[in-house]
GROMACS .gro file of C-alpha atoms in nm:
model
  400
    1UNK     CA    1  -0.799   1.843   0.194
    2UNK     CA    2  -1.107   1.647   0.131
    3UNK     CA    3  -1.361   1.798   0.369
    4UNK     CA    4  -1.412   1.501   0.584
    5UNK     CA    5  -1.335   1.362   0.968
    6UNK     CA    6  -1.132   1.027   0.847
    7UNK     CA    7  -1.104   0.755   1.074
    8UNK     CA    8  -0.827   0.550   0.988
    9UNK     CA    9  -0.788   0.197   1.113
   10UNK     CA   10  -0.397   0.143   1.106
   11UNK     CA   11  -0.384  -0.213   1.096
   12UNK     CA   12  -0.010  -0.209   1.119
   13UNK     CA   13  -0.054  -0.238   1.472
   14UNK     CA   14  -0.182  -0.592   1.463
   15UNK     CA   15   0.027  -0.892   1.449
   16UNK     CA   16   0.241  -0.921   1.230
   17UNK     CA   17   0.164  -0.612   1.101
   18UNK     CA   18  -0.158  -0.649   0.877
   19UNK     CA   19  -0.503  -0.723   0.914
   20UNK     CA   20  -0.430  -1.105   0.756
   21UNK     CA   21  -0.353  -1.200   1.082
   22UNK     CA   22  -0.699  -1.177   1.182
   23UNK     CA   23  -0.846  -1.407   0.941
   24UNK     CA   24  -0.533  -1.678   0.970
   25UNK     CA   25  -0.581  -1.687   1.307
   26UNK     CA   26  -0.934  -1.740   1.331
   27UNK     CA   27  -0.910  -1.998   1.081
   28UNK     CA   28  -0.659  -2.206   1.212
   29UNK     CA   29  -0.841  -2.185   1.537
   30UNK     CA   30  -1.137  -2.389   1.439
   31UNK     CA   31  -0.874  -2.701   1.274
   32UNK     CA   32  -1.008  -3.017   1.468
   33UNK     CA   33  -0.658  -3.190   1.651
   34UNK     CA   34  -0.619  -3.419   1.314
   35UNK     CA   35  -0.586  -3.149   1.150
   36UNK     CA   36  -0.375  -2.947   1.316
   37UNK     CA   37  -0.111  -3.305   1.391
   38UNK     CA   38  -0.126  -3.276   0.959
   39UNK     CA   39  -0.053  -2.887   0.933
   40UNK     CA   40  -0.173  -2.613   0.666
   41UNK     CA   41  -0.115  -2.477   0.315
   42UNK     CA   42  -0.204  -2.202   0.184
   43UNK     CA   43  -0.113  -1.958  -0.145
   44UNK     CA   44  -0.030  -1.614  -0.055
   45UNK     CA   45   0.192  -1.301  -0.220
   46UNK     CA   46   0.302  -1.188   0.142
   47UNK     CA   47   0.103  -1.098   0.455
   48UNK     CA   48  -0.117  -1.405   0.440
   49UNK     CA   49   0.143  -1.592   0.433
   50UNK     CA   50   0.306  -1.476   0.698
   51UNK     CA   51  -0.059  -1.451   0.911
   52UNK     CA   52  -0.049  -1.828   0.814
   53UNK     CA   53   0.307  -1.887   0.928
   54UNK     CA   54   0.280  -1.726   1.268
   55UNK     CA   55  -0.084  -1.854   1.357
   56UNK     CA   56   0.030  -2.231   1.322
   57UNK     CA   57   0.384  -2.135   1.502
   58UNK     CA   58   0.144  -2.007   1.800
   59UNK     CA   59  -0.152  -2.285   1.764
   60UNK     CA   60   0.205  -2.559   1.695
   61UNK     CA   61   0.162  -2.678   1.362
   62UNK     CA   62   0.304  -2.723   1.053
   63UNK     CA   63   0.257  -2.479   0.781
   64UNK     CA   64   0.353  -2.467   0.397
   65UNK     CA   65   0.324  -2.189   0.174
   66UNK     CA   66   0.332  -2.124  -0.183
   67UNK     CA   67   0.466  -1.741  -0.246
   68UNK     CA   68   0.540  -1.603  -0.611
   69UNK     CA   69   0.913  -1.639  -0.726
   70UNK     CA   70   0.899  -1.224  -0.725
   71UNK     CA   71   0.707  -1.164  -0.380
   72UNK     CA   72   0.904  -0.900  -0.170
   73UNK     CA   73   1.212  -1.040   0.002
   74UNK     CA   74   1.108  -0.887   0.316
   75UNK     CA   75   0.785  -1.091   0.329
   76UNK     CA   76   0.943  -1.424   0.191
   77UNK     CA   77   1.172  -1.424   0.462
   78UNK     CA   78   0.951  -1.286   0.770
   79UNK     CA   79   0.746  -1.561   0.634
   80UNK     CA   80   1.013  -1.809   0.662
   81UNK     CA   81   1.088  -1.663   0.973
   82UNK     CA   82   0.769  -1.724   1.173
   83UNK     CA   83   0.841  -2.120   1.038
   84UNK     CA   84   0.688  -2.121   0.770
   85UNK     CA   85   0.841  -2.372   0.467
   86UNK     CA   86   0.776  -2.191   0.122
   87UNK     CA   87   0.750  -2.333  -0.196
   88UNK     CA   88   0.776  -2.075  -0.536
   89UNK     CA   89   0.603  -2.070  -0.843
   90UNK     CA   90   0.569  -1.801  -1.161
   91UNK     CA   91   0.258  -1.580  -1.058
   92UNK     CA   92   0.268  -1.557  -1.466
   93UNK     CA   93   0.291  -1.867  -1.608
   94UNK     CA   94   0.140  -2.141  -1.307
   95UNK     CA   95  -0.180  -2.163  -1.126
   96UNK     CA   96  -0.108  -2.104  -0.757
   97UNK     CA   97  -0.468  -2.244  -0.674
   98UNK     CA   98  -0.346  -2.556  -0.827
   99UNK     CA   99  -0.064  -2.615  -0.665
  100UNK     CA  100  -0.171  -2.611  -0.354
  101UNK     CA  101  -0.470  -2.846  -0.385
  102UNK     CA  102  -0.242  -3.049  -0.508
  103UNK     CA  103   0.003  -3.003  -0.207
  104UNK     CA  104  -0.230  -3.041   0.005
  105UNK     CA  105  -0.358  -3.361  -0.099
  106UNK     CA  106  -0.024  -3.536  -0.145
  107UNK     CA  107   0.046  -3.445   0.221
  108UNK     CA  108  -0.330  -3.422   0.378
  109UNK     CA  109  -0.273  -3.095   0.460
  110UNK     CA  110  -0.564  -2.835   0.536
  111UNK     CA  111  -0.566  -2.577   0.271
  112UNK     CA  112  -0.690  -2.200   0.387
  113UNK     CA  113  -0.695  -1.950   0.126
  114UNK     CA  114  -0.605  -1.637   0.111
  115UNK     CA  115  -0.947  -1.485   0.123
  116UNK     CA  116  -1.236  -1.708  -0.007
  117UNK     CA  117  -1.297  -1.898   0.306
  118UNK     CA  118  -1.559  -1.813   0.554
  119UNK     CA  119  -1.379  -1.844   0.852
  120UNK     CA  120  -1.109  -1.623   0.726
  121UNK     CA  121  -1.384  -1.376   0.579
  122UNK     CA  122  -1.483  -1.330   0.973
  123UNK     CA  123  -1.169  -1.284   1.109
  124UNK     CA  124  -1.105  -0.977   0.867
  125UNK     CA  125  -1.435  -0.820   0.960
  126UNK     CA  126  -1.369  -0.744   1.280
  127UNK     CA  127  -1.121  -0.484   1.172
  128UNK     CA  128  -1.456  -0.309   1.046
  129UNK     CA  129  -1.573  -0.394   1.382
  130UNK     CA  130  -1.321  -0.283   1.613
  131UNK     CA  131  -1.319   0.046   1.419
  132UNK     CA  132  -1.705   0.149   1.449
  133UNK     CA  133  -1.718   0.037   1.820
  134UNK     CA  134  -1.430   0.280   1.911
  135UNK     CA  135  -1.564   0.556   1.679
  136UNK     CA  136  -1.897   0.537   1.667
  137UNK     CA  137  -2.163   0.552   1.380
  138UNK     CA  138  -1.972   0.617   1.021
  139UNK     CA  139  -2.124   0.724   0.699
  140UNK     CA  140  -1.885   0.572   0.461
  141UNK     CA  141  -1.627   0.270   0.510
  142UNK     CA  142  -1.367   0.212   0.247
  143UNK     CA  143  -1.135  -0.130   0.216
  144UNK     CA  144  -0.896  -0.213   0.000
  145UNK     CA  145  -1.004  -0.515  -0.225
  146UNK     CA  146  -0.768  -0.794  -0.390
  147UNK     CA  147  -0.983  -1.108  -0.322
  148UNK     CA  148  -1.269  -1.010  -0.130
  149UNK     CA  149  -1.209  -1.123   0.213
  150UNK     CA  150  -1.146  -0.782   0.409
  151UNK     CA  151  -1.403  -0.608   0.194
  152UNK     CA  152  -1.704  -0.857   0.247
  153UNK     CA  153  -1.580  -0.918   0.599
  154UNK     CA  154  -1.615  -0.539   0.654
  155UNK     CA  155  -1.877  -0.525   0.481
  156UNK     CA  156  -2.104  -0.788   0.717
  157UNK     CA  157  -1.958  -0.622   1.021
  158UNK     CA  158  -2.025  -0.254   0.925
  159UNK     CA  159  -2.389  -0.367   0.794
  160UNK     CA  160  -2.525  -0.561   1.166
  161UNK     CA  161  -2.339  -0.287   1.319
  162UNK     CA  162  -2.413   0.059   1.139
  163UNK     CA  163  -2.670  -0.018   0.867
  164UNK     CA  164  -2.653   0.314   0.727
  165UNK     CA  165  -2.317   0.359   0.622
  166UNK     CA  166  -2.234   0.304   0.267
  167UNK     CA  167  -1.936   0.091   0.173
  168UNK     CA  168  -1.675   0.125  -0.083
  169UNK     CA  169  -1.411  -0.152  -0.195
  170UNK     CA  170  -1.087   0.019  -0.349
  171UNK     CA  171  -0.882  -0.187  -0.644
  172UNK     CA  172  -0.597  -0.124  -0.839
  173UNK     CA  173  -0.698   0.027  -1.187
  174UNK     CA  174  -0.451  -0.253  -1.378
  175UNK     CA  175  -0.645  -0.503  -1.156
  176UNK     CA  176  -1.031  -0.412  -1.154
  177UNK     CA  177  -1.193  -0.772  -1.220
  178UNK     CA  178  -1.372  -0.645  -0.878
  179UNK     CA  179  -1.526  -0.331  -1.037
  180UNK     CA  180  -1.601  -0.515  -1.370
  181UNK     CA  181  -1.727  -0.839  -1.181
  182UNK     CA  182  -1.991  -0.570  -0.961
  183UNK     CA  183  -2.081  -0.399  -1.256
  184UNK     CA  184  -2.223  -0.759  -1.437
  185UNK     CA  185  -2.335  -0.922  -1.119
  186UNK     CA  186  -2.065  -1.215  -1.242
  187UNK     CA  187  -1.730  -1.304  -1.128
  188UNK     CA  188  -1.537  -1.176  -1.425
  189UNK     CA  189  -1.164  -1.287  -1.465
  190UNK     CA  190  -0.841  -1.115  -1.578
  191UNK     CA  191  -0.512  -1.214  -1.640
  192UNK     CA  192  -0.267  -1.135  -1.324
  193UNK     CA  193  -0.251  -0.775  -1.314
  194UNK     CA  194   0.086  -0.567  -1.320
  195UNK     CA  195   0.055  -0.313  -1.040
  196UNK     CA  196   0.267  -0.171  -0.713
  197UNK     CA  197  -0.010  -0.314  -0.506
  198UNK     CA  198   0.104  -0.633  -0.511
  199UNK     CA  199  -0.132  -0.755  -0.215
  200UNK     CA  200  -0.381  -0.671  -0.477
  201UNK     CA  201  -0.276  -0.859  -0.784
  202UNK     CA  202  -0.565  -1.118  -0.792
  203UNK     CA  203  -0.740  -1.264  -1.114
  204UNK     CA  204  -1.049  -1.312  -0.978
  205UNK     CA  205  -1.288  -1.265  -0.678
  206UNK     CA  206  -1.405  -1.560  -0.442
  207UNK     CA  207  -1.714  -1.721  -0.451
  208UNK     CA  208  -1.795  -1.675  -0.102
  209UNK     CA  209  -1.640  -1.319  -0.108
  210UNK     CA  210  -1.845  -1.203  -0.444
  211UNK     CA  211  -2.164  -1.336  -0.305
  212UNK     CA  212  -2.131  -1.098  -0.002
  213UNK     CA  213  -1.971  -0.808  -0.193
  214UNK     CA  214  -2.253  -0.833  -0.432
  215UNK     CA  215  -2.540  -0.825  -0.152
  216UNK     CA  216  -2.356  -0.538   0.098
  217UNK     CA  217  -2.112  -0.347  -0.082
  218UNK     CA  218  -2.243  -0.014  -0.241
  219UNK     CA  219  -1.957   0.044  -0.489
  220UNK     CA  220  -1.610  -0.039  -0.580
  221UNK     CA  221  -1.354   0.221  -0.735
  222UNK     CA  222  -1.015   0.188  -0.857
  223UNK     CA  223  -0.712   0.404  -0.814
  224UNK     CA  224  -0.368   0.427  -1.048
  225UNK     CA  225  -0.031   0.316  -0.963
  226UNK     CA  226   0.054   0.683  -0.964
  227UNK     CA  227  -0.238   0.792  -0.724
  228UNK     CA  228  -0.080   0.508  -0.490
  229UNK     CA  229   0.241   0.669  -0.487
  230UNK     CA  230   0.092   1.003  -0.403
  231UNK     CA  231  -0.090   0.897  -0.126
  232UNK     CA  232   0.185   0.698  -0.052
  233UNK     CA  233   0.451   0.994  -0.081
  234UNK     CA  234   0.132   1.182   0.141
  235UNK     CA  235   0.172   0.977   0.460
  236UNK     CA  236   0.576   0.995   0.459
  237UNK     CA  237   0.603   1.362   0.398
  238UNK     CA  238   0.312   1.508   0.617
  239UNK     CA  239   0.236   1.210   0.828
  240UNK     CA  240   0.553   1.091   0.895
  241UNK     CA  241   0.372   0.711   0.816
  242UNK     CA  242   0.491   0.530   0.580
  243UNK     CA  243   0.170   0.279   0.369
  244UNK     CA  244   0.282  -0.012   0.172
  245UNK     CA  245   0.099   0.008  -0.200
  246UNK     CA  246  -0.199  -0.254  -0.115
  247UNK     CA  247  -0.265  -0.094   0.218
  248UNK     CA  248  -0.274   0.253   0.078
  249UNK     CA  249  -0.537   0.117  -0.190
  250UNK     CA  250  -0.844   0.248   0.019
  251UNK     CA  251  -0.688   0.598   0.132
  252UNK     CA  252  -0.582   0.699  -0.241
  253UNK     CA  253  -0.923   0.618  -0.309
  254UNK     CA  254  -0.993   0.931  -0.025
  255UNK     CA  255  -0.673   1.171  -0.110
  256UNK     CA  256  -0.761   1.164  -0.518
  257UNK     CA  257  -1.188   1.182  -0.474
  258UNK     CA  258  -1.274   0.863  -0.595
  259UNK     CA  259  -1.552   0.893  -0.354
  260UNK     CA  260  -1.749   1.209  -0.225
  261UNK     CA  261  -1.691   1.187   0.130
  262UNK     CA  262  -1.729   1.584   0.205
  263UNK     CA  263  -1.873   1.656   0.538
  264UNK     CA  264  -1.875   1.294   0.655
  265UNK     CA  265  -1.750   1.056   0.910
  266UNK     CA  266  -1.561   0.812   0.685
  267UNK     CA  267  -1.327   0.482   0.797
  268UNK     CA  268  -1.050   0.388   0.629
  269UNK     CA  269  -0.899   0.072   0.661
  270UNK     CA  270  -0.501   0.113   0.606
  271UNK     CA  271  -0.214  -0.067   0.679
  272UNK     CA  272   0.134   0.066   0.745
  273UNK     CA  273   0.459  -0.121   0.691
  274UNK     CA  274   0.791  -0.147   0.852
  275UNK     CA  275   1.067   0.162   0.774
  276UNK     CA  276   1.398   0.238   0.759
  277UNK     CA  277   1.478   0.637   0.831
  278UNK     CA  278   1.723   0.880   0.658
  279UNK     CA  279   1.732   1.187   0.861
  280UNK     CA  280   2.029   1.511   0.799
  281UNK     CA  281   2.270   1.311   1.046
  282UNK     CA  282   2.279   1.042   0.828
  283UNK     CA  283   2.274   1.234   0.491
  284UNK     CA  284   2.526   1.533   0.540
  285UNK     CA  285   2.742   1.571   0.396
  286UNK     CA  286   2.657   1.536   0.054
  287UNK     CA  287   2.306   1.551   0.056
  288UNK     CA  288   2.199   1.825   0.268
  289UNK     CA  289   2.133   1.951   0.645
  290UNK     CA  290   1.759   1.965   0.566
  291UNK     CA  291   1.741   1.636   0.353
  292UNK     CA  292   1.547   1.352   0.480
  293UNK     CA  293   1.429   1.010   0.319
  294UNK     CA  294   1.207   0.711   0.414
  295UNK     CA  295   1.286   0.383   0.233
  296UNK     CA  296   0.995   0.147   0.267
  297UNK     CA  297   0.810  -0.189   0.066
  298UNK     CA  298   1.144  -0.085  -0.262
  299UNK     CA  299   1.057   0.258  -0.236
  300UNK     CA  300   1.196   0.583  -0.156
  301UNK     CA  301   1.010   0.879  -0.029
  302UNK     CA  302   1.201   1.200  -0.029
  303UNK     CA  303   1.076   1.497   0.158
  304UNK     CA  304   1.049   1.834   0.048
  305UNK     CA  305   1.403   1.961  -0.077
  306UNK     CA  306   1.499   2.318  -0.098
  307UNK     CA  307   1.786   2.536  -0.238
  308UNK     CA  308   2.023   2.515   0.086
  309UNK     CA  309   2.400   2.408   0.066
  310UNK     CA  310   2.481   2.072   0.196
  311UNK     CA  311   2.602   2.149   0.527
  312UNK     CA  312   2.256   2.373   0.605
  313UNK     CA  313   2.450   2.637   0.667
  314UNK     CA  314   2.336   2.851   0.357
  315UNK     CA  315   2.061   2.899   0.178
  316UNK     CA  316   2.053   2.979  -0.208
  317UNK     CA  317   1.798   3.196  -0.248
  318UNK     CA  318   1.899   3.369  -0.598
  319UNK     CA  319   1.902   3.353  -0.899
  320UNK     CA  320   1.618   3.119  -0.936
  321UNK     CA  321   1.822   2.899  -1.186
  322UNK     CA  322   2.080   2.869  -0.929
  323UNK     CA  323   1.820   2.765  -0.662
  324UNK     CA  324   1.671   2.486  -0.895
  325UNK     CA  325   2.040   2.338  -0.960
  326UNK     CA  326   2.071   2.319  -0.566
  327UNK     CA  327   1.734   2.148  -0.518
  328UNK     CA  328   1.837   1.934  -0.829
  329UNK     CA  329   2.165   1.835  -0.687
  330UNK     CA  330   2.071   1.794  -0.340
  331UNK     CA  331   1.795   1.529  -0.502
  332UNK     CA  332   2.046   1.368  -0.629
  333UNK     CA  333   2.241   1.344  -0.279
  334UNK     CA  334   1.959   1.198  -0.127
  335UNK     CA  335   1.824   0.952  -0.363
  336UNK     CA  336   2.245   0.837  -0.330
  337UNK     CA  337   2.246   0.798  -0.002
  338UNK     CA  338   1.926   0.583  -0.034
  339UNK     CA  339   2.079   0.370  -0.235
  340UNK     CA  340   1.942   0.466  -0.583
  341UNK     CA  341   1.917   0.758  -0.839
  342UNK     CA  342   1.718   0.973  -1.083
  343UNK     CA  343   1.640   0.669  -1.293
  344UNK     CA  344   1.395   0.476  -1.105
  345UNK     CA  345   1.235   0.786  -1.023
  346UNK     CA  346   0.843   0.724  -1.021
  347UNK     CA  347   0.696   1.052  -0.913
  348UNK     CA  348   0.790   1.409  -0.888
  349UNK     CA  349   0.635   1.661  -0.742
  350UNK     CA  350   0.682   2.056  -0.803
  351UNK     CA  351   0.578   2.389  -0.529
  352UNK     CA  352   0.690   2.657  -0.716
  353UNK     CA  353   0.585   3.060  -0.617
  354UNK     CA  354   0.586   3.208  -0.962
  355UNK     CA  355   0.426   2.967  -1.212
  356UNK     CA  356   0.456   3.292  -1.485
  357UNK     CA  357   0.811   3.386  -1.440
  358UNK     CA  358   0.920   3.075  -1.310
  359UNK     CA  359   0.782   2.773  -1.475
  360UNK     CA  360   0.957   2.789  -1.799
  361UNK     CA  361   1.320   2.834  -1.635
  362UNK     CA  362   1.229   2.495  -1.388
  363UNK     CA  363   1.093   2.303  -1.706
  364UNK     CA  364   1.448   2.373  -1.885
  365UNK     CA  365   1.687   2.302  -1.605
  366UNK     CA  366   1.447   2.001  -1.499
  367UNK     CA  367   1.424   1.846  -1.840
  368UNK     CA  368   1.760   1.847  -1.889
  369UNK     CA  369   1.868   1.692  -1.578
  370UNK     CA  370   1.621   1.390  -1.609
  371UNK     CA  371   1.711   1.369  -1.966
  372UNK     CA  372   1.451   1.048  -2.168
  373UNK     CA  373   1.301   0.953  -1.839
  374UNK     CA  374   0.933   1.061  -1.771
  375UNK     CA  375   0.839   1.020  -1.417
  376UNK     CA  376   0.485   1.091  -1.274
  377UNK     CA  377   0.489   1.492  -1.244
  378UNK     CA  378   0.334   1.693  -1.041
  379UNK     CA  379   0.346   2.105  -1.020
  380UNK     CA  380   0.199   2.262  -0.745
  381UNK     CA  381   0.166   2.686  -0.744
  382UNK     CA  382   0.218   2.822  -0.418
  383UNK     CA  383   0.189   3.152  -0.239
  384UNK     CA  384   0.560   3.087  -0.075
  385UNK     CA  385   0.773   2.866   0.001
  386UNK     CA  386   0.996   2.846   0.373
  387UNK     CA  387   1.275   3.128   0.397
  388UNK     CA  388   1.090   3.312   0.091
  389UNK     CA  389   1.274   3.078  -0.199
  390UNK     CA  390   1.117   2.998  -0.471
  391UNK     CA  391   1.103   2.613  -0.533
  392UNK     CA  392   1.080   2.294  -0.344
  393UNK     CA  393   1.047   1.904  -0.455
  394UNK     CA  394   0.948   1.645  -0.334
  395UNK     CA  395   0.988   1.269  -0.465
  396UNK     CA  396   0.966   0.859  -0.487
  397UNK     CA  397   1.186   0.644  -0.616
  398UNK     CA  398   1.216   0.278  -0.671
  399UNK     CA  399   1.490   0.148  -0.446
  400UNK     CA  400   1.823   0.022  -0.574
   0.00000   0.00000   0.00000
């Protein structure tokens, strides 16, 4: 698929299942006792947070943190779990920066951002690290990149370590004040962007992050919100993985050629997420002996759905009208049982065997079923299909 040996550095596995851990940690580690009898503060949409929260639980100290109102549930409350006390505020309308200094000086607590902090900017890089000593020499790197922290810590691990490999920092298209800020040799800043990467929804690069980006970096791309979900929809379906939205920001970059990485050794840092499975015990009847669903970070991922009646015990394999209306309805079965529906559909994706013959019958029965809405499309021709039919979809939705 892209004609290179990927190495992909699932920080899932770490703890508390991101690579934010890392940098908390470290941080915290180096408070001097007064601080650590005052506690920390810090400003975070989710996994910091929670790296924050858990490092002073382990290193027994107090820790506030200021989340958006609209963070993810799961992360406010894993947050708050790990002891953590959180304090809102309107990513839109208020200056999370602000509030905390100002936190942090009515209670003298320590504050540790997010990303632009040097000791946090170390901890990160030894993802970069761990990843080259285990694999060896690599000729491309790629990070995800919100604030800077994993991307320049990468960056001055991958450069002392393997000077030859050329780096790549991976933003959200609505959010590229990383790519523009590169591009002028200048922190540029943007208003807070609006994207599924929420991880990734920064106005504005560190100073301590930009200066290193700027020196050891070699380029910074951005992906859409619909590339995400493809990559996203990738890992579910063929990888059986599920990738929240800001960890998937460096392998979209990969899946959709953002980067020409044929015939090399590249690393991808990536970072997997908690799931909740829908398998054909669970979904028949109605949906479908052969229906399965992943529901992960709000969304859905279905997996490939063909014409077969809900108990598996048939499959429709003619007329080709009457196989689309199975697929159609067996969609809609899933999505159901998932806890949603055809409305907050975000991406579809088409195999069908006979684009000639076939497309224009699909396109009819299709449009009518999703009526005004215009999810992300995708057709894919195809030699065949399992069992010889003739059409197969795949898709994500938001969850309900």
């Amino acid at each position: 698929m892209t004609g290179a040996e990927l190495f992909f550095k699932a920080e899932s596995f770490q703890r508390m299942g991101a690579f934010k851990f890392r940098g908390a940690y470290n941080a915290l580690s180096q408070f001097t006792p007064e601080q650590r009898k005052a506690g920390v503060i810090t400003f975070s949409s989710g996994n910091h947070a929670q790296a924050i929260a858990l490092s002073a639980r382990l290193l027994g100290m107090r820790a506030v943190i200021v989340m958006p109102k609209d963070a993810p549930v799961v992360k406010v409350e894993a947050t708050r779990g790990y002891g953590g006390e959180v304090v809102f505020f309107d990513r839109y309308t208020e200056d999370r920066e602000a509030i905390g200094r100002k936190l942090a000086e009515e209670h003298g607590l320590t504050l540790i951002p997010p990303y632009d902090h040097p000791h946090v900017m170390a901890g990160q890089g030894t993802a970069a690290k761990e990843l080259i000593e285990e694999v060896g020499q690599l000729d491309v790197l790629l990070a995800p990149l919100g604030g800077g922290g994993l991307l320049s810590g990468c960056a001055t691990a991958a450069r002392a370590l393997n000077p030859a490999c050329k780096i790549f920092g991976v933003e959200p298209e609505a959010g590229n004040d990383g790519q523009q800020s590169f591009r002028k040799g200048e922190i540029v800043h943007i208003d807070t962007p609006k994207t599924l990467a929420d991880g990734a929804q920064t106005q504005h690069l560190g100073n301590y992050t930009f200066a290193v980006i700027r020196e050891l970096v070699d380029g910074i791309v951005t992906v859409s919100d619909a590339e995400l979900v493809s990559a996203m929809q990738f890992f579910a379906s063929r990888m059986k993985a599920v990738v929240e939205p800001t960890g998937c920001l460096a392998a979209a970059a990969v899946l959709n050629g953002k980067v020409d990485v044929r015939g090399k050794r590249v690393g991808v840092i990536l970072e997997m997420s908690d799931a909740r499975y829908l398998n054909a015990p669970q979904l028949r009847p109605p949906a479908g002996h052969y229906s399965h669903a992943v529901c992960a970070n709000g969304f859905v991922f279905v997996a490939g759905q063909i014409p077969v009646t809900p108990t598996g015990e048939k499959l429709v394999d003619a007329p080709f009208e009457t196989q689309v209306r199975q697929v159609l309805s067996n969609l809609d079965a899933v999505l159901a049982a998932a806890g949603t529906d055809r409305s907050r559909l975000v991406q579809v994706r088409v195999y069908v065997t006979d684009m000639e013959s076939h497309w224009p019958a699909f396109d009819a029965l299709y449009s009518a079923w999703i009526g005004e809405l215009r999810p992300a499309r995708a057709v894919v021709p195809v030699p065949t299909l399992h069992y010889g039919l003739a059409v197969e979809i795949e898709a994500t939705a938001v969850a309900g």
